[in-house]
Amino acid sequence: MYVILVYDIGQKRVGKMLKLCRRYLHWVQNSVFEGEITEVKLKELVYEAKRIMDEDQDSLILFKNRDAKWMDKQIIGQERSPTDQFL
Amino acid sequence: MYVILVYDIGQKRVGKMLKLCRRYLHWVQNSVFEGEITEVKLKELVYEAKRIMDEDQDSLILFKNRDAKWMDKQIIGQERSPTDQFL
């Protein structure tokens, strides 16, 4: 499946979260990631994220698409990320 | 169509951009918005965004879905936004 992940996380935990997300997805911009991922790998990512997060303060949102083909991406201005996973 | 909008914009322009995006979409978290929008309204939003942006420095990304039903949203930790547009 194709996911877009956005987080809003306390300064102290942000480095760990960035590192974790980079292991599973492609960095897009700021605290935004995207990529193709399996259900199992996504569960792993969420499990690890929860261990980093303070769930009373931090927020992590996943937008899941069954397939990237249902989605279209438009970039205005600078493209922060060098990779583009869209066909 | 259903869009997720994320921006990364210079401090000086961020207030204007936030205000603009709020007029068209629902705020989700930080610099992330989502919502149902028509093609015409989206063009209007992009046009206005370009007037605010410094396209050599700023970045705006739109993920467009034909329909929200192709997308599933999962929130871990805190929900920053009080509205949920998903069925």
PDB file of C-alpha atoms in Angstrom:
ATOM      1  CA  MET A   1       0.000   0.000   0.000  1.00  0.00           C
ATOM      2  CA  TYR A   2       1.032   3.610  -0.394  1.00  0.00           C
ATOM      3  CA  VAL A   3       1.258   5.855   2.655  1.00  0.00           C
ATOM      4  CA  ILE A   4       1.813   9.489   3.489  1.00  0.00           C
ATOM      5  CA  LEU A   5       3.077   9.953   7.026  1.00  0.00           C
ATOM      6  CA  VAL A   6       3.125  13.252   8.908  1.00  0.00           C
ATOM      7  CA  TYR A   7       4.277  13.770  12.465  1.00  0.00           C
ATOM      8  CA  ASP A   8       4.278  16.558  15.000  1.00  0.00           C
ATOM      9  CA  ILE A   9       6.652  15.535  17.725  1.00  0.00           C
ATOM     10  CA  GLY A  10       8.493  17.084  20.680  1.00  0.00           C
ATOM     11  CA  GLN A  11      11.944  18.478  19.881  1.00  0.00           C
ATOM     12  CA  LYS A  12      13.674  15.876  22.072  1.00  0.00           C
ATOM     13  CA  ARG A  13      12.176  12.958  20.165  1.00  0.00           C
ATOM     14  CA  VAL A  14      12.256  14.349  16.650  1.00  0.00           C
ATOM     15  CA  GLY A  15      15.710  13.034  15.704  1.00  0.00           C
ATOM     16  CA  LYS A  16      14.800   9.455  16.565  1.00  0.00           C
ATOM     17  CA  MET A  17      11.524   9.702  14.692  1.00  0.00           C
ATOM     18  CA  LEU A  18      13.188  11.102  11.572  1.00  0.00           C
ATOM     19  CA  LYS A  19      15.697   8.248  11.606  1.00  0.00           C
ATOM     20  CA  LEU A  20      12.955   5.664  12.073  1.00  0.00           C
ATOM     21  CA  CYS A  21      10.753   7.002   9.271  1.00  0.00           C
ATOM     22  CA  ARG A  22      13.698   7.174   6.896  1.00  0.00           C
ATOM     23  CA  ARG A  23      14.232   3.439   7.375  1.00  0.00           C
ATOM     24  CA  TYR A  24      10.765   2.700   6.004  1.00  0.00           C
ATOM     25  CA  LEU A  25       9.697   5.619   3.792  1.00  0.00           C
ATOM     26  CA  HIS A  26      10.981   8.449   1.615  1.00  0.00           C
ATOM     27  CA  TRP A  27      11.353  11.880   3.094  1.00  0.00           C
ATOM     28  CA  VAL A  28       9.261  14.481   1.259  1.00  0.00           C
ATOM     29  CA  GLN A  29       9.411  17.698   3.233  1.00  0.00           C
ATOM     30  CA  ASN A  30       9.790  18.729   6.891  1.00  0.00           C
ATOM     31  CA  SER A  31       8.012  16.057   8.899  1.00  0.00           C
ATOM     32  CA  VAL A  32       6.346  14.442   5.873  1.00  0.00           C
ATOM     33  CA  PHE A  33       7.213  11.049   4.377  1.00  0.00           C
ATOM     34  CA  GLU A  34       5.709   8.879   1.678  1.00  0.00           C
ATOM     35  CA  GLY A  35       6.217   5.498   0.121  1.00  0.00           C
ATOM     36  CA  GLU A  36       5.108   2.028  -0.759  1.00  0.00           C
ATOM     37  CA  ILE A  37       5.047  -0.216   2.295  1.00  0.00           C
ATOM     38  CA  THR A  38       3.625  -3.600   3.232  1.00  0.00           C
ATOM     39  CA  GLU A  39       1.032  -4.031   5.975  1.00  0.00           C
ATOM     40  CA  VAL A  40       3.598  -5.902   8.083  1.00  0.00           C
ATOM     41  CA  LYS A  41       6.313  -3.270   7.672  1.00  0.00           C
ATOM     42  CA  LEU A  42       3.814  -0.520   8.495  1.00  0.00           C
ATOM     43  CA  LYS A  43       2.816  -2.293  11.716  1.00  0.00           C
ATOM     44  CA  GLU A  44       6.505  -2.514  12.585  1.00  0.00           C
ATOM     45  CA  LEU A  45       6.942   1.206  11.895  1.00  0.00           C
ATOM     46  CA  VAL A  46       3.904   2.142  14.025  1.00  0.00           C
ATOM     47  CA  TYR A  47       5.105  -0.108  16.851  1.00  0.00           C
ATOM     48  CA  GLU A  48       8.542   1.530  16.825  1.00  0.00           C
ATOM     49  CA  ALA A  49       7.044   5.019  16.506  1.00  0.00           C
ATOM     50  CA  LYS A  50       4.884   4.452  19.578  1.00  0.00           C
ATOM     51  CA  ARG A  51       7.988   3.535  21.560  1.00  0.00           C
ATOM     52  CA  ILE A  52       9.554   6.884  20.616  1.00  0.00           C
ATOM     53  CA  MET A  53       6.428   9.027  20.982  1.00  0.00           C
ATOM     54  CA  ASP A  54       4.895  10.598  24.017  1.00  0.00           C
ATOM     55  CA  GLU A  55       1.326   9.787  23.035  1.00  0.00           C
ATOM     56  CA  ASP A  56      -0.068  12.487  25.334  1.00  0.00           C
ATOM     57  CA  GLN A  57       1.816  15.175  23.445  1.00  0.00           C
ATOM     58  CA  ASP A  58       2.905  13.904  20.063  1.00  0.00           C
ATOM     59  CA  SER A  59       0.893  13.203  16.963  1.00  0.00           C
ATOM     60  CA  LEU A  60       1.453  10.903  14.008  1.00  0.00           C
ATOM     61  CA  ILE A  61      -0.959  10.672  11.084  1.00  0.00           C
ATOM     62  CA  LEU A  62      -0.970   8.048   8.354  1.00  0.00           C
ATOM     63  CA  PHE A  63      -2.910   8.471   5.115  1.00  0.00           C
ATOM     64  CA  LYS A  64      -3.105   5.060   3.503  1.00  0.00           C
ATOM     65  CA  ASN A  65      -3.867   4.340  -0.100  1.00  0.00           C
ATOM     66  CA  ARG A  66      -4.339   0.894  -1.480  1.00  0.00           C
ATOM     67  CA  ASP A  67      -2.369   1.947  -4.530  1.00  0.00           C
ATOM     68  CA  ALA A  68      -0.276   4.958  -5.566  1.00  0.00           C
ATOM     69  CA  LYS A  69      -2.145   5.014  -8.865  1.00  0.00           C
ATOM     70  CA  TRP A  70      -5.170   6.515  -7.093  1.00  0.00           C
ATOM     71  CA  MET A  71      -3.072   9.444  -6.107  1.00  0.00           C
ATOM     72  CA  ASP A  72      -1.541  12.277  -8.023  1.00  0.00           C
ATOM     73  CA  LYS A  73       1.205  14.509  -6.677  1.00  0.00           C
ATOM     74  CA  GLN A  74       1.771  18.134  -7.599  1.00  0.00           C
ATOM     75  CA  ILE A  75       4.763  20.137  -6.411  1.00  0.00           C
ATOM     76  CA  ILE A  76       4.787  23.924  -6.440  1.00  0.00           C
ATOM     77  CA  GLY A  77       8.046  25.731  -5.803  1.00  0.00           C
ATOM     78  CA  GLN A  78      10.999  23.732  -4.576  1.00  0.00           C
ATOM     79  CA  GLU A  79      11.115  19.973  -4.461  1.00  0.00           C
ATOM     80  CA  ARG A  80      12.827  19.146  -1.185  1.00  0.00           C
ATOM     81  CA  SER A  81      13.223  15.464  -1.829  1.00  0.00           C
ATOM     82  CA  PRO A  82      15.353  14.132  -4.682  1.00  0.00           C
ATOM     83  CA  THR A  83      13.278  10.964  -5.186  1.00  0.00           C
ATOM     84  CA  ASP A  84       9.870  10.722  -6.712  1.00  0.00           C
ATOM     85  CA  GLN A  85       8.096   7.463  -6.166  1.00  0.00           C
ATOM     86  CA  PHE A  86       5.145   8.269  -8.397  1.00  0.00           C
ATOM     87  CA  LEU A  87       4.804   6.728 -11.813  1.00  0.00           C
TER      88      LEU A  87
ATOM     89  CA  MET B   1     -11.480  15.431  -5.255  1.00  0.00           C
ATOM     90  CA  TYR B   2      -9.726  14.891  -1.945  1.00  0.00           C
ATOM     91  CA  VAL B   3      -6.395  16.557  -1.283  1.00  0.00           C
ATOM     92  CA  ILE B   4      -3.671  16.537   1.322  1.00  0.00           C
ATOM     93  CA  LEU B   5      -1.623  19.719   1.234  1.00  0.00           C
ATOM     94  CA  VAL B   6       1.746  20.182   2.931  1.00  0.00           C
ATOM     95  CA  TYR B   7       3.884  23.276   2.806  1.00  0.00           C
ATOM     96  CA  ASP B   8       7.361  24.311   3.892  1.00  0.00           C
ATOM     97  CA  ILE B   9       7.479  28.059   3.749  1.00  0.00           C
ATOM     98  CA  GLY B  10       9.668  30.903   4.991  1.00  0.00           C
ATOM     99  CA  GLN B  11       8.733  32.280   8.409  1.00  0.00           C
ATOM    100  CA  LYS B  12       7.701  35.653   6.964  1.00  0.00           C
ATOM    101  CA  ARG B  13       5.128  34.120   4.624  1.00  0.00           C
ATOM    102  CA  VAL B  14       3.800  31.349   6.845  1.00  0.00           C
ATOM    103  CA  GLY B  15       0.973  33.347   8.437  1.00  0.00           C
ATOM    104  CA  LYS B  16      -0.519  34.306   5.095  1.00  0.00           C
ATOM    105  CA  MET B  17      -0.247  30.744   3.815  1.00  0.00           C
ATOM    106  CA  LEU B  18      -1.941  29.306   6.893  1.00  0.00           C
ATOM    107  CA  LYS B  19      -4.818  31.762   6.500  1.00  0.00           C
ATOM    108  CA  LEU B  20      -5.168  30.953   2.805  1.00  0.00           C
ATOM    109  CA  CYS B  21      -5.182  27.175   3.293  1.00  0.00           C
ATOM    110  CA  ARG B  22      -7.727  27.438   6.088  1.00  0.00           C
ATOM    111  CA  ARG B  23     -10.121  29.127   3.672  1.00  0.00           C
ATOM    112  CA  TYR B  24     -10.124  26.053   1.421  1.00  0.00           C
ATOM    113  CA  LEU B  25      -9.157  23.036   3.527  1.00  0.00           C
ATOM    114  CA  HIS B  26      -9.144  21.616   7.048  1.00  0.00           C
ATOM    115  CA  TRP B  27      -6.071  21.987   9.169  1.00  0.00           C
ATOM    116  CA  VAL B  28      -4.676  18.613  10.259  1.00  0.00           C
ATOM    117  CA  GLN B  29      -1.344  19.225  11.930  1.00  0.00           C
ATOM    118  CA  ASN B  30       1.507  21.748  11.648  1.00  0.00           C
ATOM    119  CA  SER B  31       1.691  22.678   7.974  1.00  0.00           C
ATOM    120  CA  VAL B  32      -0.637  19.889   6.824  1.00  0.00           C
ATOM    121  CA  PHE B  33      -4.190  20.341   5.521  1.00  0.00           C
ATOM    122  CA  GLU B  34      -6.751  18.032   3.982  1.00  0.00           C
ATOM    123  CA  GLY B  35     -10.188  18.185   2.478  1.00  0.00           C
ATOM    124  CA  GLU B  36     -12.629  17.771  -0.335  1.00  0.00           C
ATOM    125  CA  ILE B  37     -12.171  20.458  -2.971  1.00  0.00           C
ATOM    126  CA  THR B  38     -13.277  21.061  -6.551  1.00  0.00           C
ATOM    127  CA  GLU B  39     -10.808  21.342  -9.429  1.00  0.00           C
ATOM    128  CA  VAL B  40     -11.726  25.027  -9.809  1.00  0.00           C
ATOM    129  CA  LYS B  41     -11.299  25.850  -6.128  1.00  0.00           C
ATOM    130  CA  LEU B  42      -7.966  24.023  -6.072  1.00  0.00           C
ATOM    131  CA  LYS B  43      -6.725  26.066  -9.035  1.00  0.00           C
ATOM    132  CA  GLU B  44      -7.762  29.197  -7.152  1.00  0.00           C
ATOM    133  CA  LEU B  45      -5.891  28.009  -4.052  1.00  0.00           C
ATOM    134  CA  VAL B  46      -2.737  27.218  -6.046  1.00  0.00           C
ATOM    135  CA  TYR B  47      -2.928  30.587  -7.801  1.00  0.00           C
ATOM    136  CA  GLU B  48      -3.186  32.431  -4.481  1.00  0.00           C
ATOM    137  CA  ALA B  49      -0.474  30.257  -2.896  1.00  0.00           C
ATOM    138  CA  LYS B  50       1.946  31.122  -5.703  1.00  0.00           C
ATOM    139  CA  ARG B  51       1.364  34.811  -5.051  1.00  0.00           C
ATOM    140  CA  ILE B  52       2.399  34.316  -1.408  1.00  0.00           C
ATOM    141  CA  MET B  53       5.275  31.902  -2.027  1.00  0.00           C
ATOM    142  CA  ASP B  54       8.844  32.578  -2.940  1.00  0.00           C
ATOM    143  CA  GLU B  55       9.087  29.730  -5.426  1.00  0.00           C
ATOM    144  CA  ASP B  56      12.906  29.676  -5.215  1.00  0.00           C
ATOM    145  CA  GLN B  57      12.760  28.911  -1.513  1.00  0.00           C
ATOM    146  CA  ASP B  58       9.334  27.618  -0.557  1.00  0.00           C
ATOM    147  CA  SER B  59       7.707  24.298  -1.248  1.00  0.00           C
ATOM    148  CA  LEU B  60       4.067  23.234  -1.500  1.00  0.00           C
ATOM    149  CA  ILE B  61       3.017  19.656  -2.185  1.00  0.00           C
ATOM    150  CA  LEU B  62      -0.457  18.452  -3.102  1.00  0.00           C
ATOM    151  CA  PHE B  63      -1.465  14.810  -2.932  1.00  0.00           C
ATOM    152  CA  LYS B  64      -4.682  14.460  -4.878  1.00  0.00           C
ATOM    153  CA  ASN B  65      -7.138  11.622  -4.642  1.00  0.00           C
ATOM    154  CA  ARG B  66     -10.138  11.274  -6.863  1.00  0.00           C
ATOM    155  CA  ASP B  67     -12.113  10.182  -3.852  1.00  0.00           C
ATOM    156  CA  ALA B  68     -11.577  10.056  -0.079  1.00  0.00           C
ATOM    157  CA  LYS B  69     -12.898   6.509  -0.095  1.00  0.00           C
ATOM    158  CA  TRP B  70      -9.606   5.319  -1.572  1.00  0.00           C
ATOM    159  CA  MET B  71      -7.846   6.620   1.453  1.00  0.00           C
ATOM    160  CA  ASP B  72      -7.771   5.542   5.051  1.00  0.00           C
ATOM    161  CA  LYS B  73      -6.521   7.723   7.879  1.00  0.00           C
ATOM    162  CA  GLN B  74      -4.905   6.493  11.080  1.00  0.00           C
ATOM    163  CA  ILE B  75      -3.994   8.771  13.964  1.00  0.00           C
ATOM    164  CA  ILE B  76      -1.494   7.750  16.626  1.00  0.00           C
ATOM    165  CA  GLY B  77      -1.175   9.881  19.734  1.00  0.00           C
ATOM    166  CA  GLN B  78      -2.869  13.249  19.788  1.00  0.00           C
ATOM    167  CA  GLU B  79      -5.369  14.409  17.211  1.00  0.00           C
ATOM    168  CA  ARG B  80      -4.538  18.050  16.594  1.00  0.00           C
ATOM    169  CA  SER B  81      -7.545  18.830  14.499  1.00  0.00           C
ATOM    170  CA  PRO B  82     -11.101  18.595  15.828  1.00  0.00           C
ATOM    171  CA  THR B  83     -12.672  17.707  12.469  1.00  0.00           C
ATOM    172  CA  ASP B  84     -12.447  14.433  10.667  1.00  0.00           C
ATOM    173  CA  GLN B  85     -13.553  14.487   7.090  1.00  0.00           C
ATOM    174  CA  PHE B  86     -13.243  10.764   6.535  1.00  0.00           C
ATOM    175  CA  LEU B  87     -16.253   8.503   6.405  1.00  0.00           C
TER     176      LEU B  87
END
